[in-house]
mmCIF file of C-alpha atoms and ligand atoms in Angstrom:
data_model
loop_
_atom_site.group_PDB
_atom_site.id
_atom_site.type_symbol
_atom_site.label_atom_id
_atom_site.label_comp_id
_atom_site.label_asym_id
_atom_site.label_seq_id
_atom_site.Cartn_x
_atom_site.Cartn_y
_atom_site.Cartn_z
ATOM 1 C CA UNK A 1 58.211 53.921 122.135
ATOM 2 C CA UNK A 2 59.183 53.073 125.579
ATOM 3 C CA UNK A 3 57.324 55.757 126.827
ATOM 4 C CA UNK A 4 54.345 54.563 125.658
ATOM 5 C CA UNK A 5 55.037 51.189 127.639
ATOM 6 C CA UNK A 6 55.828 52.925 130.762
ATOM 7 C CA UNK A 7 52.653 54.773 130.258
ATOM 8 C CA UNK A 8 50.942 51.627 129.630
ATOM 9 C CA UNK A 9 52.409 49.940 132.584
ATOM 10 C CA UNK A 10 51.744 52.664 134.783
ATOM 11 C CA UNK A 11 47.932 52.756 134.069
ATOM 12 C CA UNK A 12 47.806 49.150 134.816
ATOM 13 C CA UNK A 13 50.146 48.283 137.123
ATOM 14 C CA UNK A 14 50.217 51.569 139.151
ATOM 15 C CA UNK A 15 53.998 53.534 139.355
ATOM 16 C CA UNK A 16 55.003 51.682 142.497
ATOM 17 C CA UNK A 17 55.499 48.200 140.537
ATOM 18 C CA UNK A 18 57.175 49.840 137.689
ATOM 19 C CA UNK A 19 59.774 51.759 140.221
ATOM 20 C CA UNK A 20 60.197 48.352 141.546
ATOM 21 C CA UNK A 21 60.644 46.706 138.120
ATOM 22 C CA UNK A 22 63.203 49.446 137.027
ATOM 23 C CA UNK A 23 65.191 49.114 140.236
ATOM 24 C CA UNK A 24 65.265 45.538 139.983
ATOM 25 C CA UNK A 25 66.580 45.631 136.245
ATOM 26 C CA UNK A 26 69.332 48.579 137.476
ATOM 27 C CA UNK A 27 70.791 46.743 140.207
ATOM 28 C CA UNK A 28 71.050 43.503 138.145
ATOM 29 C CA UNK A 29 72.598 45.145 135.101
ATOM 30 C CA UNK A 30 75.225 47.243 137.131
ATOM 31 C CA UNK A 31 75.968 44.917 140.330
ATOM 32 C CA UNK A 32 76.197 41.390 139.250
ATOM 33 C CA UNK A 33 77.243 41.201 135.644
ATOM 34 C CA UNK A 34 80.021 42.895 135.792
ATOM 35 C CA UNK A 35 83.626 41.168 134.596
ATOM 36 C CA UNK A 36 86.079 39.827 136.967
ATOM 37 C CA UNK A 37 88.404 42.827 137.798
ATOM 38 C CA UNK A 38 91.995 42.429 138.633
ATOM 39 C CA UNK A 39 92.519 41.841 142.336
ATOM 40 C CA UNK A 40 95.348 43.727 143.752
ATOM 41 C CA UNK A 41 96.876 44.283 147.619
ATOM 42 C CA UNK A 42 96.359 40.887 149.917
ATOM 43 C CA UNK A 43 97.415 39.486 153.166
ATOM 44 C CA UNK A 44 101.426 39.638 154.092
ATOM 45 C CA UNK A 45 102.472 41.432 151.129
ATOM 46 C CA UNK A 46 100.791 38.779 148.846
ATOM 47 C CA UNK A 47 99.742 41.002 145.495
ATOM 48 C CA UNK A 48 97.894 38.505 143.736
ATOM 49 C CA UNK A 49 96.511 38.635 140.173
ATOM 50 C CA UNK A 50 95.323 34.973 139.604
ATOM 51 C CA UNK A 51 92.121 36.158 138.402
ATOM 52 C CA UNK A 52 92.633 38.705 135.838
ATOM 53 C CA UNK A 53 89.600 39.882 133.373
ATOM 54 C CA UNK A 54 89.202 41.078 129.615
ATOM 55 C CA UNK A 55 86.042 40.722 128.441
ATOM 56 C CA UNK A 56 82.445 41.197 130.161
ATOM 57 C CA UNK A 57 80.477 38.055 130.447
ATOM 58 C CA UNK A 58 77.562 37.486 127.989
ATOM 59 C CA UNK A 59 74.662 39.873 129.381
ATOM 60 C CA UNK A 60 71.803 37.724 129.213
ATOM 61 C CA UNK A 61 73.448 35.785 132.487
ATOM 62 C CA UNK A 62 73.102 37.469 135.511
ATOM 63 C CA UNK A 63 74.924 36.506 138.649
ATOM 64 C CA UNK A 64 73.592 36.943 141.901
ATOM 65 C CA UNK A 65 69.887 35.148 141.313
ATOM 66 C CA UNK A 66 71.447 32.681 138.993
ATOM 67 C CA UNK A 67 73.706 31.992 141.681
ATOM 68 C CA UNK A 68 71.723 30.699 144.066
ATOM 69 C CA UNK A 69 69.063 29.270 142.367
ATOM 70 C CA UNK A 70 71.292 27.481 139.372
ATOM 71 C CA UNK A 71 74.145 26.009 141.342
ATOM 72 C CA UNK A 72 72.267 23.509 143.408
ATOM 73 C CA UNK A 73 71.084 19.924 142.452
ATOM 74 C CA UNK A 74 68.052 18.454 144.068
ATOM 75 C CA UNK A 75 69.576 16.633 147.191
ATOM 76 C CA UNK A 76 67.888 12.946 146.540
ATOM 77 C CA UNK A 77 70.648 10.073 147.252
ATOM 78 C CA UNK A 78 72.303 7.976 144.283
ATOM 79 C CA UNK A 79 73.796 4.995 144.188
ATOM 80 C CA UNK A 80 77.412 5.638 143.701
ATOM 81 C CA UNK A 81 80.195 2.982 142.783
ATOM 82 C CA UNK A 82 83.096 2.782 145.185
ATOM 83 C CA UNK A 83 86.574 2.773 144.771
ATOM 84 C CA UNK A 84 87.228 -0.757 145.937
ATOM 85 C CA UNK A 85 89.704 -3.034 145.459
ATOM 86 C CA UNK A 86 88.383 -5.260 143.163
ATOM 87 C CA UNK A 87 88.824 -2.040 140.604
ATOM 88 C CA UNK A 88 92.003 -1.047 138.701
ATOM 89 C CA UNK A 89 94.284 0.602 140.664
ATOM 90 C CA UNK A 90 94.152 4.001 139.451
ATOM 91 C CA UNK A 91 96.798 6.146 139.105
ATOM 92 C CA UNK A 92 98.719 8.590 136.787
ATOM 93 C CA UNK A 93 100.675 6.687 134.480
ATOM 94 C CA UNK A 94 100.144 6.048 130.778
ATOM 95 C CA UNK A 95 98.496 2.361 131.493
ATOM 96 C CA UNK A 96 96.140 3.774 135.011
ATOM 97 C CA UNK A 97 95.994 7.270 134.483
ATOM 98 C CA UNK A 98 93.012 9.806 134.064
ATOM 99 C CA UNK A 99 92.306 8.807 130.175
ATOM 100 C CA UNK A 100 91.315 5.350 131.759
ATOM 101 C CA UNK A 101 89.623 5.995 134.715
ATOM 102 C CA UNK A 102 85.970 6.362 133.278
ATOM 103 C CA UNK A 103 86.527 2.397 131.837
ATOM 104 C CA UNK A 104 86.099 1.128 135.465
ATOM 105 C CA UNK A 105 84.482 4.325 137.050
ATOM 106 C CA UNK A 106 82.013 5.640 134.859
ATOM 107 C CA UNK A 107 81.250 8.795 136.412
ATOM 108 C CA UNK A 108 84.594 9.908 135.564
ATOM 109 C CA UNK A 109 83.135 10.244 131.939
ATOM 110 C CA UNK A 110 80.315 12.588 133.533
ATOM 111 C CA UNK A 111 79.019 16.291 132.528
ATOM 112 C CA UNK A 112 80.211 17.760 135.544
ATOM 113 C CA UNK A 113 83.661 16.964 136.044
ATOM 114 C CA UNK A 114 86.847 18.585 137.853
ATOM 115 C CA UNK A 115 89.166 20.222 137.408
ATOM 116 C CA UNK A 116 88.119 22.957 134.776
ATOM 117 C CA UNK A 117 90.170 25.680 133.508
ATOM 118 C CA UNK A 118 88.724 28.828 135.165
ATOM 119 C CA UNK A 119 88.684 31.642 132.389
ATOM 120 C CA UNK A 120 88.201 34.748 133.852
ATOM 121 C CA UNK A 121 86.538 35.898 130.895
ATOM 122 C CA UNK A 122 83.802 33.413 131.593
ATOM 123 C CA UNK A 123 83.316 33.893 134.803
ATOM 124 C CA UNK A 124 80.410 35.930 136.458
ATOM 125 C CA UNK A 125 80.489 38.041 139.421
ATOM 126 C CA UNK A 126 78.243 37.090 142.183
ATOM 127 C CA UNK A 127 77.583 37.974 145.493
ATOM 128 C CA UNK A 128 75.634 36.947 148.755
ATOM 129 C CA UNK A 129 76.288 35.903 152.088
ATOM 130 C CA UNK A 130 80.301 35.407 153.358
ATOM 131 C CA UNK A 131 81.717 32.127 153.455
ATOM 132 C CA UNK A 132 81.984 31.600 157.026
ATOM 133 C CA UNK A 133 84.505 29.365 158.812
ATOM 134 C CA UNK A 134 84.082 28.153 162.363
ATOM 135 C CA UNK A 135 86.232 28.681 165.016
ATOM 136 C CA UNK A 136 87.478 25.071 165.290
ATOM 137 C CA UNK A 137 89.722 26.120 162.245
ATOM 138 C CA UNK A 138 91.657 28.260 164.654
ATOM 139 C CA UNK A 139 92.157 25.375 167.353
ATOM 140 C CA UNK A 140 94.467 22.939 167.613
ATOM 141 C CA UNK A 141 93.344 19.431 166.767
ATOM 142 C CA UNK A 142 93.708 16.350 169.840
ATOM 143 C CA UNK A 143 95.752 14.745 166.864
ATOM 144 C CA UNK A 144 97.147 15.093 163.345
ATOM 145 C CA UNK A 145 98.044 12.284 160.873
ATOM 146 C CA UNK A 146 99.553 12.591 157.764
ATOM 147 C CA UNK A 147 98.986 9.779 155.161
ATOM 148 C CA UNK A 148 100.370 8.278 151.996
ATOM 149 C CA UNK A 149 97.789 7.144 149.963
ATOM 150 C CA UNK A 150 99.634 6.011 147.148
ATOM 151 C CA UNK A 151 98.305 8.822 145.015
ATOM 152 C CA UNK A 152 98.555 11.593 147.006
ATOM 153 C CA UNK A 153 99.443 12.705 150.724
ATOM 154 C CA UNK A 154 96.530 13.471 152.947
ATOM 155 C CA UNK A 155 95.972 15.255 156.017
ATOM 156 C CA UNK A 156 93.714 13.858 159.047
ATOM 157 C CA UNK A 157 93.033 15.538 162.580
ATOM 158 C CA UNK A 158 90.598 14.958 165.273
ATOM 159 C CA UNK A 159 89.143 17.910 167.178
ATOM 160 C CA UNK A 160 87.538 15.927 170.012
ATOM 161 C CA UNK A 161 84.202 16.706 171.802
ATOM 162 C CA UNK A 162 84.457 20.264 169.967
ATOM 163 C CA UNK A 163 84.365 18.560 166.599
ATOM 164 C CA UNK A 164 85.995 19.476 163.423
ATOM 165 C CA UNK A 165 85.992 22.544 161.684
ATOM 166 C CA UNK A 166 82.880 23.803 159.524
ATOM 167 C CA UNK A 167 82.172 25.747 156.497
ATOM 168 C CA UNK A 168 78.765 27.501 155.719
ATOM 169 C CA UNK A 169 77.710 30.777 154.249
ATOM 170 C CA UNK A 170 78.688 31.591 150.541
ATOM 171 C CA UNK A 171 77.235 29.369 148.207
ATOM 172 C CA UNK A 172 76.802 26.730 150.837
ATOM 173 C CA UNK A 173 73.381 26.161 151.791
ATOM 174 C CA UNK A 174 74.342 24.393 154.842
ATOM 175 C CA UNK A 175 77.365 23.540 157.020
ATOM 176 C CA UNK A 176 79.936 21.130 155.786
ATOM 177 C CA UNK A 177 82.513 19.496 158.050
ATOM 178 C CA UNK A 178 86.035 19.421 157.174
ATOM 179 C CA UNK A 179 87.309 15.734 156.709
ATOM 180 C CA UNK A 180 90.896 15.768 154.941
ATOM 181 C CA UNK A 181 93.130 18.086 153.454
ATOM 182 C CA UNK A 182 95.386 16.979 150.598
ATOM 183 C CA UNK A 183 97.751 17.959 147.739
ATOM 184 C CA UNK A 184 98.250 17.499 144.067
ATOM 185 C CA UNK A 185 102.102 18.428 142.501
ATOM 186 C CA UNK A 186 104.290 18.415 139.403
ATOM 187 C CA UNK A 187 107.607 16.804 138.775
ATOM 188 C CA UNK A 188 108.491 20.281 137.448
ATOM 189 C CA UNK A 189 107.469 23.806 138.309
ATOM 190 C CA UNK A 190 105.650 24.460 135.349
ATOM 191 C CA UNK A 191 102.624 21.937 135.965
ATOM 192 C CA UNK A 192 101.199 20.628 139.050
ATOM 193 C CA UNK A 193 97.784 22.171 139.571
ATOM 194 C CA UNK A 194 94.664 20.692 138.804
ATOM 195 C CA UNK A 195 92.477 24.006 138.061
ATOM 196 C CA UNK A 196 94.005 26.136 135.349
ATOM 197 C CA UNK A 197 93.662 29.997 135.277
ATOM 198 C CA UNK A 198 93.467 30.955 131.543
ATOM 199 C CA UNK A 199 95.027 27.965 130.731
ATOM 200 C CA UNK A 200 97.896 28.587 133.146
ATOM 201 C CA UNK A 201 99.025 25.617 135.453
ATOM 202 C CA UNK A 202 100.625 26.328 138.750
ATOM 203 C CA UNK A 203 103.175 23.800 140.694
ATOM 204 C CA UNK A 204 100.889 22.647 143.236
ATOM 205 C CA UNK A 205 97.205 22.606 144.496
ATOM 206 C CA UNK A 206 95.771 21.936 147.720
ATOM 207 C CA UNK A 207 92.363 20.582 148.455
ATOM 208 C CA UNK A 208 90.566 21.031 151.651
ATOM 209 C CA UNK A 209 87.508 18.591 151.531
ATOM 210 C CA UNK A 210 84.225 18.880 153.648
ATOM 211 C CA UNK A 211 81.442 16.815 153.545
ATOM 212 C CA UNK A 212 77.790 18.150 154.355
ATOM 213 C CA UNK A 213 77.536 17.893 157.722
ATOM 214 C CA UNK A 214 73.943 16.437 158.093
ATOM 215 C CA UNK A 215 74.809 13.381 156.042
ATOM 216 C CA UNK A 216 77.137 12.389 159.202
ATOM 217 C CA UNK A 217 80.149 10.855 157.275
ATOM 218 C CA UNK A 218 81.913 11.502 154.151
ATOM 219 C CA UNK A 219 81.190 8.034 152.965
ATOM 220 C CA UNK A 220 77.291 8.711 153.217
ATOM 221 C CA UNK A 221 77.723 12.182 151.731
ATOM 222 C CA UNK A 222 79.262 10.879 148.791
ATOM 223 C CA UNK A 223 75.891 9.278 147.987
ATOM 224 C CA UNK A 224 74.357 12.992 147.559
ATOM 225 C CA UNK A 225 74.490 15.286 144.637
ATOM 226 C CA UNK A 226 75.057 18.034 147.444
ATOM 227 C CA UNK A 227 77.326 15.949 149.762
ATOM 228 C CA UNK A 228 81.121 17.592 149.226
ATOM 229 C CA UNK A 229 82.449 20.911 149.379
ATOM 230 C CA UNK A 230 86.123 21.668 148.673
ATOM 231 C CA UNK A 231 88.117 24.594 149.004
ATOM 232 C CA UNK A 232 91.561 24.840 146.554
ATOM 233 C CA UNK A 233 94.436 26.999 146.881
ATOM 234 C CA UNK A 234 97.088 27.334 143.896
ATOM 235 C CA UNK A 235 100.804 27.764 145.021
ATOM 236 C CA UNK A 236 103.042 29.812 143.279
ATOM 237 C CA UNK A 237 106.914 29.248 143.316
ATOM 238 C CA UNK A 238 108.612 31.230 146.211
ATOM 239 C CA UNK A 239 112.252 32.230 147.140
ATOM 240 C CA UNK A 240 111.235 31.520 150.889
ATOM 241 C CA UNK A 241 110.049 28.848 152.841
ATOM 242 C CA UNK A 242 106.109 28.900 153.103
ATOM 243 C CA UNK A 243 105.084 29.098 156.941
ATOM 244 C CA UNK A 244 101.842 27.545 155.747
ATOM 245 C CA UNK A 245 103.569 24.399 154.978
ATOM 246 C CA UNK A 246 106.344 24.218 157.318
ATOM 247 C CA UNK A 247 104.275 22.186 159.574
ATOM 248 C CA UNK A 248 103.825 19.861 156.873
ATOM 249 C CA UNK A 249 107.037 19.144 154.939
ATOM 250 C CA UNK A 250 109.272 18.078 157.881
ATOM 251 C CA UNK A 251 107.010 15.373 158.311
ATOM 252 C CA UNK A 252 106.899 14.073 154.734
ATOM 253 C CA UNK A 253 109.750 11.780 154.993
ATOM 254 C CA UNK A 254 107.781 9.836 157.745
ATOM 255 C CA UNK A 255 105.455 8.945 154.970
ATOM 256 C CA UNK A 256 107.631 8.276 151.956
ATOM 257 C CA UNK A 257 106.027 4.586 150.943
ATOM 258 C CA UNK A 258 102.570 4.289 149.506
ATOM 259 C CA UNK A 259 100.077 3.382 152.346
ATOM 260 C CA UNK A 260 102.071 4.822 155.232
ATOM 261 C CA UNK A 261 100.783 7.104 158.097
ATOM 262 C CA UNK A 262 102.625 9.067 160.661
ATOM 263 C CA UNK A 263 101.470 11.253 163.648
ATOM 264 C CA UNK A 264 102.675 14.819 163.095
ATOM 265 C CA UNK A 265 102.414 17.202 165.852
ATOM 266 C CA UNK A 266 98.916 18.886 165.799
ATOM 267 C CA UNK A 267 98.402 22.694 164.472
ATOM 268 C CA UNK A 268 95.394 24.491 163.576
ATOM 269 C CA UNK A 269 94.358 24.059 160.224
ATOM 270 C CA UNK A 270 93.976 27.803 159.904
ATOM 271 C CA UNK A 271 98.012 27.523 160.205
ATOM 272 C CA UNK A 272 97.862 26.347 156.791
ATOM 273 C CA UNK A 273 94.836 27.466 154.715
ATOM 274 C CA UNK A 274 93.452 30.893 155.459
ATOM 275 C CA UNK A 275 89.731 31.912 154.171
ATOM 276 C CA UNK A 276 89.568 32.805 150.798
ATOM 277 C CA UNK A 277 88.946 36.812 150.202
ATOM 278 C CA UNK A 278 88.116 35.512 146.723
ATOM 279 C CA UNK A 279 87.176 32.503 144.985
ATOM 280 C CA UNK A 280 85.654 31.269 141.890
ATOM 281 C CA UNK A 281 82.740 28.644 142.869
ATOM 282 C CA UNK A 282 81.171 26.028 140.160
ATOM 283 C CA UNK A 283 79.412 22.604 140.338
ATOM 284 C CA UNK A 284 82.361 19.720 139.910
ATOM 285 C CA UNK A 285 83.360 16.549 140.947
ATOM 286 C CA UNK A 286 86.177 14.526 142.999
ATOM 287 C CA UNK A 287 89.134 14.935 140.736
ATOM 288 C CA UNK A 288 90.445 11.099 141.461
ATOM 289 C CA UNK A 289 87.958 8.209 141.070
ATOM 290 C CA UNK A 290 84.959 7.411 141.731
ATOM 291 C CA UNK A 291 84.763 10.965 140.746
ATOM 292 C CA UNK A 292 81.374 11.572 142.273
ATOM 293 C CA UNK A 293 79.669 14.927 141.111
ATOM 294 C CA UNK A 294 78.018 16.793 143.521
ATOM 295 C CA UNK A 295 80.903 18.630 144.828
ATOM 296 C CA UNK A 296 81.174 22.711 145.352
ATOM 297 C CA UNK A 297 83.977 23.847 144.412
ATOM 298 C CA UNK A 298 85.829 27.097 145.867
ATOM 299 C CA UNK A 299 89.214 27.879 144.435
ATOM 300 C CA UNK A 300 91.057 30.788 146.218
ATOM 301 C CA UNK A 301 91.859 34.080 144.138
ATOM 302 C CA UNK A 302 94.842 34.336 146.297
ATOM 303 C CA UNK A 303 98.030 32.031 145.641
ATOM 304 C CA UNK A 304 100.039 30.139 148.482
ATOM 305 C CA UNK A 305 103.639 30.067 148.091
ATOM 306 C CA UNK A 306 106.014 26.949 147.978
ATOM 307 C CA UNK A 307 109.812 27.088 147.884
ATOM 308 C CA UNK A 308 111.869 24.523 146.026
ATOM 309 C CA UNK A 309 112.989 22.781 148.549
ATOM 310 C CA UNK A 310 109.466 22.469 149.893
ATOM 311 C CA UNK A 311 108.052 21.275 146.854
ATOM 312 C CA UNK A 312 110.999 18.642 146.716
ATOM 313 C CA UNK A 313 109.733 17.070 149.791
ATOM 314 C CA UNK A 314 106.682 16.237 148.455
ATOM 315 C CA UNK A 315 108.365 14.897 145.018
ATOM 316 C CA UNK A 316 110.212 12.658 147.131
ATOM 317 C CA UNK A 317 107.030 10.692 148.368
ATOM 318 C CA UNK A 318 106.788 6.951 146.530
ATOM 319 C CA UNK A 319 103.216 6.458 144.666
ATOM 320 C CA UNK A 320 101.988 2.907 143.748
ATOM 321 C CA UNK A 321 103.579 3.319 140.610
ATOM 322 C CA UNK A 322 106.963 4.802 141.738
ATOM 323 C CA UNK A 323 107.830 8.516 142.453
ATOM 324 C CA UNK A 324 104.717 10.702 143.706
ATOM 325 C CA UNK A 325 104.236 13.673 141.382
ATOM 326 C CA UNK A 326 102.288 14.904 138.506
ATOM 327 C CA UNK A 327 99.188 13.416 140.374
ATOM 328 C CA UNK A 328 96.775 15.900 138.619
ATOM 329 C CA UNK A 329 94.102 15.257 136.585
ATOM 330 C CA UNK A 330 93.865 17.357 133.397
ATOM 331 C CA UNK A 331 90.940 20.036 133.145
ATOM 332 C CA UNK A 332 87.589 18.631 131.840
ATOM 333 C CA UNK A 333 84.894 20.316 129.597
ATOM 334 C CA UNK A 334 82.657 22.803 131.191
ATOM 335 C CA UNK A 335 79.341 21.413 129.486
ATOM 336 C CA UNK A 336 77.524 24.151 130.107
ATOM 337 C CA UNK A 337 78.284 25.035 133.186
ATOM 338 C CA UNK A 338 78.840 28.430 135.097
ATOM 339 C CA UNK A 339 81.503 29.639 137.224
ATOM 340 C CA UNK A 340 80.884 32.430 139.767
ATOM 341 C CA UNK A 341 83.449 34.836 141.213
ATOM 342 C CA UNK A 342 82.981 35.955 144.714
ATOM 343 C CA UNK A 343 85.020 38.802 146.214
ATOM 344 C CA UNK A 344 84.563 39.425 149.631
ATOM 345 C CA UNK A 345 85.108 42.766 151.357
ATOM 346 C CA UNK A 346 86.942 41.952 154.703
HETATM 347 C C1 LIG B 1 92.969 11.239 168.522
HETATM 348 O O1 LIG B 1 91.814 12.054 168.916
HETATM 349 C C2 LIG B 1 90.559 11.589 169.311
HETATM 350 C C3 LIG B 1 89.744 12.474 169.950
HETATM 351 O O2 LIG B 1 89.876 13.931 169.562
HETATM 352 C C4 LIG B 1 90.629 10.364 170.078
HETATM 353 O O3 LIG B 1 89.317 9.651 170.374
HETATM 354 C C5 LIG B 1 91.454 9.606 169.411
HETATM 355 O O4 LIG B 1 91.625 8.257 170.504
HETATM 356 C C6 LIG B 1 92.990 9.884 169.482
HETATM 357 N N1 LIG B 1 93.840 9.088 168.850
HETATM 358 C C7 LIG B 1 94.723 8.463 169.320
HETATM 359 C C8 LIG B 1 95.589 7.581 168.817
HETATM 360 O O5 LIG B 1 95.226 9.095 170.233
HETATM 361 C C1 LIG B 2 92.356 27.971 126.573
HETATM 362 O O1 LIG B 2 92.601 27.210 125.798
HETATM 363 C C2 LIG B 2 91.351 26.602 125.266
HETATM 364 C C3 LIG B 2 91.774 25.154 124.403
HETATM 365 O O2 LIG B 2 92.864 25.174 123.755
HETATM 366 C C4 LIG B 2 91.115 27.733 124.054
HETATM 367 O O3 LIG B 2 89.785 27.565 123.570
HETATM 368 C C5 LIG B 2 90.871 28.992 125.106
HETATM 369 O O4 LIG B 2 90.931 29.905 124.244
HETATM 370 C C6 LIG B 2 91.998 29.190 126.124
HETATM 371 N N1 LIG B 2 91.901 30.302 126.873
HETATM 372 C C7 LIG B 2 92.673 31.207 127.221
HETATM 373 C C8 LIG B 2 91.900 32.386 128.210
HETATM 374 O O5 LIG B 2 93.647 31.607 126.634
#
């Protein structure tokens, strides 16, 4: 039967067209829909197995082409409610926690919310251009500030004339500029991260938030369905202090109280986070009110490490509601969204 179809095709299309079809078919089937493989190796002796797999993804889904075509919403501005002072003071307690957010911030009840569980058996392997980190990531900013927002601790910096570091490539269709970095952590070591991997939580997660450069400012970018890109890293406990955090944790006591901020000695962002060599990417939202959607997430497949003492410094901060910790939102339903897994060979 296939032979007859082939002969028919050959007669109608000519052999070149059929060969092209066959090549397209098989390149797709073998190259792009493989299950996510376990990771091995890694920089500085970090052997990471954050993403592992068992089953093959549904075969009708193809990685590469769908990745580029399906991820991106249409970029027209939308009206977003702002997280302003007239609204409830959101937090993580029984009274103002994640289950209540959508009362004041309707988008928090949306269909494309973050975080999500990154189930390796649902991930599709995707390929494309590498994610590019601009040189400014390796340059020392003019000044750097730590800020206790009452919900988390944020890191901001200024790079002067050079401009802030930018991300481009990978799933991003335009450059995105660094805005701020912040952390989510638990009051005990078995939870604290926002994203989970195969339902497993991690003690801490850091988010490097970027806004689409052409929108000029984070505030303006929030109005667009392609306004933000966030790179997330999960932490695992380590007996040794993590060098990534040694520039931050000694300054945390200066921002103990909610609303306080402090200058800290500036360091390049690349001393804190490094370009992930493998990551999961999907379309989601901010994980705090107003829960704006249109966030391209990239969650590293390689974890960072944190020691008990370093985590204690985070846990000693004060929030609006008492001590800061367990400032993570539970995972949200995927609602049909796809998660793509990208492994970059260096
Ligand atoms: C921080 O650096 C920026 C330039 O990158 C400068 O405009 C600003 O005045 C600096 N802030 C302070 C308080 O020095
Ligand atoms: C994660 O939890 C959900 C809901 O309880 C369950 O349906 C799913 O099978 C779990 N996934 C894994 C990988 O254990």
